[in-house]
Coordinates of C-alpha atoms and ligand atoms in Angstrom, one line a residue:
M56 CA 28.8 -19.0 -22.7
P57 CA 25.6 -20.7 -21.5
R58 CA 22.8 -20.3 -24.0
R59 CA 19.3 -19.5 -23.1
S60 CA 16.5 -20.5 -25.5
D61 CA 12.8 -21.2 -24.9
T62 CA 11.1 -22.1 -21.7
S63 CA 11.7 -25.8 -22.3
A64 CA 15.4 -25.3 -21.9
Q65 CA 15.0 -23.9 -18.4
N66 CA 17.6 -25.3 -16.1
S67 CA 16.3 -28.2 -14.1
S68 CA 18.6 -27.4 -11.2
V69 CA 16.4 -24.8 -9.5
G70 CA 17.1 -22.4 -6.8
G71 CA 15.0 -19.9 -4.9
A72 CA 14.7 -16.3 -5.5
A73 CA 15.3 -13.6 -2.9
V74 CA 12.2 -11.5 -2.2
S75 CA 12.4 -8.0 -0.8
I76 CA 9.1 -6.5 0.2
R77 CA 9.4 -2.7 0.6
A78 CA 6.7 -0.6 2.2
L79 CA 4.1 -2.7 0.6
S80 CA 0.5 -1.8 1.5
K81 CA -3.1 -2.5 0.5
R82 CA -6.1 -0.3 1.3
Y83 CA -9.7 -1.2 0.6
N84 CA -12.2 1.6 0.8
G85 CA -10.6 3.1 3.9
L86 CA -9.6 -0.2 5.5
D87 CA -5.9 -1.0 5.8
A88 CA -5.8 -4.7 4.9
V89 CA -1.9 -4.4 4.9
V90 CA -0.2 -1.4 6.3
P91 CA 3.2 -0.5 4.8
T92 CA 5.2 -3.6 5.4
S93 CA 8.9 -4.3 4.7
V94 CA 10.7 -7.7 5.0
E95 CA 13.7 -9.4 3.4
I96 CA 13.3 -13.1 2.5
E97 CA 16.4 -14.8 1.5
S98 CA 16.8 -17.2 -1.4
G99 CA 15.8 -20.7 -0.3
D100 CA 14.2 -19.5 2.9
F101 CA 11.0 -21.1 4.2
F102 CA 9.1 -18.1 5.5
A103 CA 5.8 -18.6 7.3
I104 CA 3.1 -16.0 8.0
I105 CA 0.7 -16.6 10.8
G106 CA -1.9 -14.4 12.5
P107 CA -5.6 -14.2 13.3
S108 CA -8.3 -14.2 10.7
G109 CA -8.5 -10.9 8.8
S110 CA -4.9 -9.8 9.8
G111 CA -3.9 -9.5 6.1
K112 CA -2.0 -12.7 5.4
S113 CA -3.8 -13.6 2.2
T114 CA -3.8 -10.0 1.0
L115 CA 0.0 -9.9 1.3
L116 CA 0.4 -13.2 -0.5
G117 CA -2.0 -12.1 -3.2
M118 CA 0.1 -9.0 -3.9
I119 CA 3.2 -11.1 -4.2
A120 CA 1.5 -13.5 -6.5
G121 CA 0.2 -10.6 -8.6
Y122 CA -3.6 -11.0 -8.4
I123 CA -4.0 -8.2 -5.9
D124 CA -2.8 -4.7 -6.9
P125 CA -0.8 -3.1 -4.1
T126 CA -1.8 0.4 -3.0
A127 CA 1.8 1.3 -2.7
G128 CA 5.2 -0.3 -2.3
Q129 CA 7.6 -2.6 -4.1
I130 CA 8.1 -6.4 -4.4
V131 CA 11.6 -6.9 -5.5
I132 CA 12.4 -10.4 -6.7
D133 CA 16.0 -11.1 -7.4
G134 CA 16.7 -7.4 -7.7
R135 CA 13.7 -6.5 -10.0
D136 CA 10.5 -4.8 -8.9
V137 CA 7.7 -7.1 -10.2
V138 CA 4.7 -4.9 -9.2
P139 CA 4.2 -3.7 -12.8
E140 CA 4.6 -7.3 -14.1
P141 CA 1.7 -9.6 -14.8
I142 CA 1.2 -12.8 -12.9
Y143 CA 2.7 -15.1 -15.6
R144 CA 6.0 -13.2 -15.7
R145 CA 6.7 -13.5 -12.0
N146 CA 7.7 -17.2 -12.1
I147 CA 5.8 -18.0 -9.0
G148 CA 4.0 -21.2 -8.1
M149 CA 0.8 -21.2 -6.0
V150 CA -0.9 -23.7 -3.8
F151 CA -4.2 -22.9 -2.0
Q152 CA -6.4 -24.6 0.5
N153 CA -8.8 -25.8 -2.1
Y154 CA -6.6 -27.7 -4.5
A155 CA -8.3 -26.2 -7.5
L156 CA -7.5 -29.2 -9.7
F157 CA -9.3 -29.5 -13.0
P158 CA -11.9 -32.2 -12.2
H159 CA -12.2 -33.5 -15.8
L160 CA -8.4 -33.9 -16.3
T161 CA -6.3 -36.8 -15.0
V162 CA -3.6 -36.3 -12.5
A163 CA -1.0 -36.3 -15.2
Q164 CA -2.9 -33.8 -17.3
N165 CA -3.4 -31.5 -14.3
V166 CA 0.3 -31.5 -13.6
A167 CA 1.1 -31.0 -17.3
Y168 CA -1.2 -28.0 -17.6
P169 CA 1.3 -25.2 -16.8
L170 CA 3.8 -26.6 -19.3
K171 CA 1.1 -27.1 -22.0
I172 CA 0.1 -23.5 -21.8
R173 CA 3.7 -22.5 -22.0
G174 CA 4.1 -24.5 -25.3
V175 CA 6.6 -27.0 -24.0
P176 CA 7.1 -29.9 -26.5
K177 CA 5.1 -33.1 -25.7
D178 CA 7.9 -35.5 -25.0
E179 CA 9.5 -33.1 -22.6
I180 CA 6.1 -32.6 -20.9
A181 CA 5.9 -36.4 -20.4
R182 CA 9.3 -36.5 -18.9
R183 CA 8.8 -33.7 -16.5
V184 CA 5.4 -34.8 -15.4
A185 CA 6.9 -38.2 -14.5
E186 CA 9.7 -36.5 -12.6
S187 CA 7.2 -34.2 -10.8
L188 CA 4.9 -37.0 -9.8
G189 CA 7.9 -38.9 -8.6
M190 CA 8.8 -35.9 -6.3
V191 CA 5.4 -36.2 -4.6
R192 CA 5.3 -40.0 -4.8
L193 CA 2.3 -40.2 -7.0
E194 CA 3.7 -42.0 -10.1
A195 CA 1.2 -44.8 -9.8
F196 CA -1.8 -42.3 -9.8
A197 CA -1.1 -40.6 -13.1
A198 CA -4.2 -41.8 -14.9
R199 CA -6.7 -41.2 -12.1
L200 CA -9.1 -38.3 -11.9
P201 CA -8.9 -35.9 -8.9
S202 CA -12.2 -37.3 -7.5
E203 CA -10.5 -40.7 -7.2
L204 CA -7.9 -39.4 -4.8
S205 CA -7.8 -38.6 -1.1
G206 CA -7.4 -35.0 0.1
G207 CA -3.7 -35.4 0.8
Q208 CA -3.1 -36.9 -2.6
Q209 CA -5.0 -34.1 -4.3
Q210 CA -2.9 -31.6 -2.4
R211 CA 0.3 -33.4 -3.6
V212 CA -1.0 -33.1 -7.2
A213 CA -1.5 -29.4 -6.6
L214 CA 2.1 -29.2 -5.3
A215 CA 3.4 -31.0 -8.3
R216 CA 1.5 -28.8 -10.6
A217 CA 2.6 -25.6 -8.9
S218 CA 6.2 -26.6 -9.1
I219 CA 6.5 -28.3 -12.5
Y220 CA 7.6 -25.1 -14.3
K221 CA 10.4 -24.7 -11.7
P222 CA 9.2 -21.5 -10.1
S223 CA 11.8 -19.8 -8.0
I224 CA 9.1 -18.9 -5.4
L225 CA 6.2 -21.1 -4.1
L226 CA 3.4 -19.3 -2.3
M227 CA 1.1 -21.4 -0.2
D228 CA -2.1 -20.2 1.5
E229 CA -3.3 -22.6 4.1
P230 CA -2.5 -25.6 1.8
L231 CA -3.3 -28.2 4.5
G232 CA -6.3 -26.4 5.9
A233 CA -8.8 -28.9 4.6
L234 CA -6.9 -32.0 5.8
D235 CA -7.3 -33.9 9.0
K236 CA -4.6 -33.9 11.6
N237 CA -2.8 -37.1 10.6
L238 CA -2.7 -36.2 7.0
R239 CA -1.5 -32.7 7.8
D240 CA 1.4 -34.1 9.8
E241 CA 2.3 -36.3 6.9
M242 CA 2.0 -33.5 4.3
Q243 CA 4.1 -31.2 6.5
E244 CA 7.0 -33.7 6.2
E245 CA 6.4 -34.0 2.5
I246 CA 6.4 -30.2 1.9
K247 CA 9.5 -29.7 3.9
R248 CA 11.4 -32.5 2.0
F249 CA 10.1 -31.1 -1.3
Q250 CA 11.2 -27.6 -0.5
Q251 CA 14.7 -28.7 0.5
E252 CA 15.1 -30.8 -2.6
M253 CA 13.9 -27.9 -4.9
G254 CA 15.8 -25.2 -3.0
V255 CA 12.8 -23.0 -3.7
T256 CA 11.9 -20.0 -1.6
V257 CA 8.6 -20.6 0.1
I258 CA 6.2 -18.1 1.6
Y259 CA 3.6 -20.1 3.6
V260 CA 0.4 -18.8 5.2
T261 CA -1.1 -20.9 8.0
H262 CA -3.4 -20.5 11.1
D263 CA -1.5 -23.3 12.7
Q264 CA 1.5 -22.2 14.8
Q265 CA 2.8 -25.7 15.2
E266 CA 2.8 -26.1 11.5
A267 CA 4.6 -22.8 11.1
A268 CA 7.2 -23.8 13.7
F269 CA 7.8 -27.2 12.1
L270 CA 8.2 -25.9 8.6
A271 CA 9.7 -22.4 8.7
D272 CA 13.1 -20.9 9.1
R273 CA 11.4 -17.7 10.0
I274 CA 7.9 -16.7 11.0
A275 CA 6.2 -13.4 10.7
I276 CA 3.2 -12.8 13.0
M277 CA 0.6 -10.5 11.5
R278 CA -1.7 -8.3 13.5
D279 CA -4.0 -5.7 12.0
G280 CA -2.2 -5.7 8.7
A281 CA 1.3 -5.4 10.1
M282 CA 4.1 -7.8 10.8
T283 CA 4.3 -7.3 14.5
Q284 CA 7.3 -9.6 15.0
I285 CA 9.5 -11.6 12.8
G286 CA 12.0 -14.3 13.9
S287 CA 12.9 -17.9 14.1
P288 CA 10.3 -20.1 15.8
R289 CA 12.6 -20.3 18.8
A290 CA 13.2 -16.6 19.1
L291 CA 9.5 -15.8 18.8
Y292 CA 8.7 -18.4 21.5
E293 CA 11.4 -17.5 23.9
H294 CA 11.6 -13.8 23.3
P295 CA 8.1 -12.6 22.3
N296 CA 8.1 -8.8 22.3
S297 CA 4.4 -8.4 23.0
R298 CA 1.6 -10.1 24.9
F299 CA -0.1 -10.7 21.6
V300 CA 2.8 -12.7 20.2
A301 CA 3.3 -14.6 23.5
E302 CA -0.3 -15.7 23.4
F303 CA -0.4 -16.4 19.8
L304 CA 2.6 -18.7 19.8
G305 CA 2.3 -21.4 22.4
E306 CA 0.9 -21.3 25.9
A307 CA 1.8 -18.8 28.5
S308 CA 0.8 -17.5 31.9
I309 CA 0.8 -13.7 31.6
F310 CA 0.4 -11.3 34.5
P311 CA 0.0 -7.5 34.4
L312 CA 3.0 -5.7 36.1
K313 CA 2.7 -2.8 38.5
S314 CA 6.4 -1.9 38.7
V315 CA 9.9 -3.2 38.3
S316 CA 12.6 -1.9 40.6
A317 CA 15.7 -0.2 39.3
G318 CA 18.7 -2.6 39.0
R319 CA 21.8 -3.3 37.1
A320 CA 21.6 -4.6 33.6
G321 CA 21.7 -8.4 33.5
E322 CA 20.7 -8.8 37.2
A323 CA 17.5 -10.3 38.4
R324 CA 15.2 -7.5 39.6
Q325 CA 12.4 -7.3 42.0
A326 CA 9.0 -6.6 40.5
V327 CA 5.5 -6.4 41.7
L328 CA 2.5 -7.7 39.9
E329 CA -0.9 -6.0 39.8
G330 CA -2.5 -7.2 43.0
G331 CA 0.8 -6.9 44.9
T332 CA 2.6 -10.2 44.4
P333 CA 6.3 -9.8 44.4
I334 CA 8.3 -11.7 41.7
R335 CA 11.9 -11.6 40.3
I336 CA 12.5 -11.1 36.6
R337 CA 15.7 -10.5 34.6
T338 CA 15.2 -7.6 32.2
D339 CA 16.9 -4.5 31.0
A340 CA 13.6 -2.9 29.9
E341 CA 11.7 -0.4 31.9
A342 CA 8.2 -1.6 32.9
G343 CA 5.4 0.9 33.1
P344 CA 1.7 0.5 32.9
G345 CA 0.7 -1.9 30.2
S346 CA 3.7 -4.2 30.8
F347 CA 3.3 -7.9 31.5
A348 CA 5.4 -10.7 33.0
C349 CA 5.2 -14.0 31.1
I350 CA 6.2 -17.5 32.0
R351 CA 6.0 -20.5 29.7
P352 CA 4.3 -23.6 31.1
E353 CA 7.3 -25.9 30.7
R354 CA 9.6 -23.5 32.5
V355 CA 7.8 -24.0 35.8
T356 CA 9.2 -26.6 38.3
V357 CA 6.7 -28.5 40.4
G358 CA 7.8 -30.3 43.6
P359 CA 10.4 -29.9 46.3
K360 CA 13.1 -28.5 43.9
A361 CA 11.0 -25.5 43.2
K362 CA 11.8 -24.0 46.7
A363 CA 15.4 -23.1 45.6
L364 CA 14.3 -21.0 42.6
D365 CA 14.1 -17.2 42.2
N366 CA 10.3 -17.3 42.2
A367 CA 9.0 -19.9 44.7
F368 CA 5.4 -20.2 45.8
A369 CA 3.2 -22.6 47.6
G370 CA 0.2 -23.5 45.5
T371 CA -2.8 -25.7 45.1
V372 CA -3.4 -27.9 42.1
R373 CA -6.8 -26.9 40.5
E374 CA -6.6 -29.0 37.4
S375 CA -4.4 -31.9 36.5
L376 CA -4.4 -33.8 33.3
Y377 CA -2.2 -36.6 32.0
T378 CA -2.0 -36.6 28.2
P379 CA 0.4 -38.6 26.0
G380 CA 3.8 -36.9 26.2
S381 CA 2.9 -34.3 28.9
I382 CA 1.3 -33.7 32.2
R383 CA -0.6 -30.4 32.5
Y384 CA -1.5 -28.6 35.7
R385 CA -3.2 -25.4 36.6
V386 CA -2.0 -24.3 40.0
E387 CA -3.3 -21.5 42.1
L388 CA -0.6 -19.6 44.0
D389 CA -1.8 -19.5 47.6
G390 CA -2.9 -16.1 48.8
T391 CA -2.4 -14.3 45.5
G392 CA -5.4 -15.1 43.4
L393 CA -3.0 -15.9 40.5
S394 CA -3.1 -19.1 38.6
L395 CA -0.4 -20.7 36.5
K396 CA -0.3 -23.1 33.6
I397 CA 2.3 -25.8 33.9
R398 CA 3.5 -28.5 31.6
V399 CA 5.8 -31.3 32.7
L400 CA 7.5 -34.1 30.7
P401 CA 6.4 -37.3 32.3
Q402 CA 9.3 -39.4 33.6
A403 CA 9.5 -42.8 35.3
D404 CA 8.5 -42.7 39.0
M405 CA 7.5 -39.0 38.7
E406 CA 4.9 -37.9 41.2
F407 CA 1.6 -37.1 39.7
Y408 CA -0.4 -34.4 41.6
E409 CA -4.2 -34.8 41.6
A410 CA -6.5 -31.7 41.8
G411 CA -6.6 -30.5 45.4
S412 CA -2.9 -31.4 46.1
T413 CA -0.7 -28.8 47.8
V414 CA 2.6 -28.3 45.9
D415 CA 5.7 -26.2 45.7
I416 CA 6.2 -24.4 42.4
G417 CA 8.9 -22.2 41.2
W418 CA 10.8 -20.7 38.2
S419 CA 13.9 -18.8 37.5
A420 CA 14.0 -15.0 36.9
D421 CA 15.7 -15.8 33.6
D422 CA 12.6 -17.6 32.3
M423 CA 10.3 -14.7 32.8
S424 CA 9.9 -12.3 29.8
L425 CA 8.7 -8.7 30.1
L426 CA 6.1 -7.9 27.5
K427 CA 4.3 -4.9 26.1
E428 CA 0.6 -5.2 25.2
Ligands
ATP596 N1 -11.6 -7.6 -1.9 C1 -11.7 -7.0 -0.7 N2 -12.4 -5.9 -0.5 C2 -12.5 -5.3 0.8 N3 -11.9 -5.8 1.8 C3 -11.2 -6.9 1.7 C4 -11.0 -7.6 0.5 N4 -10.2 -8.7 0.7 C5 -9.9 -8.7 2.0 N5 -10.4 -7.6 2.6 C6 -10.3 -7.3 4.1 O1 -8.9 -7.1 4.3 C7 -8.6 -7.7 5.6 C8 -7.5 -8.7 5.4 O2 -8.0 -9.9 4.7 P1 -7.1 -11.1 4.4 O3 -7.9 -12.0 3.5 O4 -5.8 -10.7 4.0 O5 -7.0 -11.8 5.9 P2 -6.3 -13.2 6.3 O6 -5.3 -12.8 7.3 O7 -5.9 -13.9 5.1 O8 -7.5 -13.9 7.1 P3 -7.9 -15.5 7.1 O9 -7.0 -16.1 8.1 O10 -9.3 -15.5 7.6 O11 -7.8 -16.1 5.7 C9 -9.8 -8.2 6.2 O12 -10.4 -7.3 7.0 C10 -10.7 -8.4 4.9 O13 -12.1 -8.3 5.3
MG597 MG1 -6.5 -15.8 4.3

């Protein structure tokens, strides 16, 4: 039979815990920071939470961590409701935007800290600190002070410190928020590799939708204290259920709909936009007032091939921009007052349309989504 003794004997092969959030809510003096929210996060999942400022992301994370008391609801970690339990019993690691390293302690002492307060023997601390610094590639920096490190290096120390006691869950709140773009990209790779090696369950808050899509298996989009849609990055991008989600995740051209004709399920149907422009859209949903048709910029075809598509228009290029990796246009559809964002992958010998050019543009009915507000 396996024997369990003190914390120092914790198994070094770690896994993630399953987290089940059940009707969890937080109310501050009449303000619902988080409305009753339920979500299942599987063991080893990388779960990202994105949403505008004030939508409740940090409040939700703080309740899971244990430093914010929920108004109601349960947080079940590996089958046990941890709401009544204090922070240190939850076996959760945390990394925040400001690294919160101890400035007077060296890198090694910072990383050792969680083990020290848990009374782990010295030689074992030394071994695990070396292992942890290896995981974040900072072996050579053990003796430095935080002030002698770059922002990215400090964040890696914070990551090593948060994970040295092998938590089964890592919570991160905008951990890369203070870093510049290049460093963020580098750290994203690092965090992903780290999570996969540890097998830990991660709940990760960010403003940055690209970051969420790169890192996460699933993303929850928060709006006014509620998770308004949860899904894989691809599902959220390709099948947003609301205008809010479509606009929050990636670019889109979105038009208010007046009506959608009756039709058989699975067939492209005739629809009319506010203002009277007819379009074709494939949907089984009924569209009433407050519905929108949405088309992503990379789904629009520019040039002669556009004529054969379900939705084909003559247009005039109003803005055109060549950026590394993509060409962007804004095209006005002649006689409609509508304007469309378009993104094209540059290819050899491709025609580039300057502002003022007349072009054919088109898209398939399959590529249009029907959205609610
Ligand atoms: N201690 C508090 N007392 C009262 N209201 C609070 C408190 N903490 C947060 N709130 C409010 O709860 C709401 C959600 O805040 P929260 O910090 O969770 O947002 P967030 O999504 O993390 O925002 P950001 O992206 O700006 O970090 C906000 O309206 C905020 O003002
Ligand atoms: Mg926050």
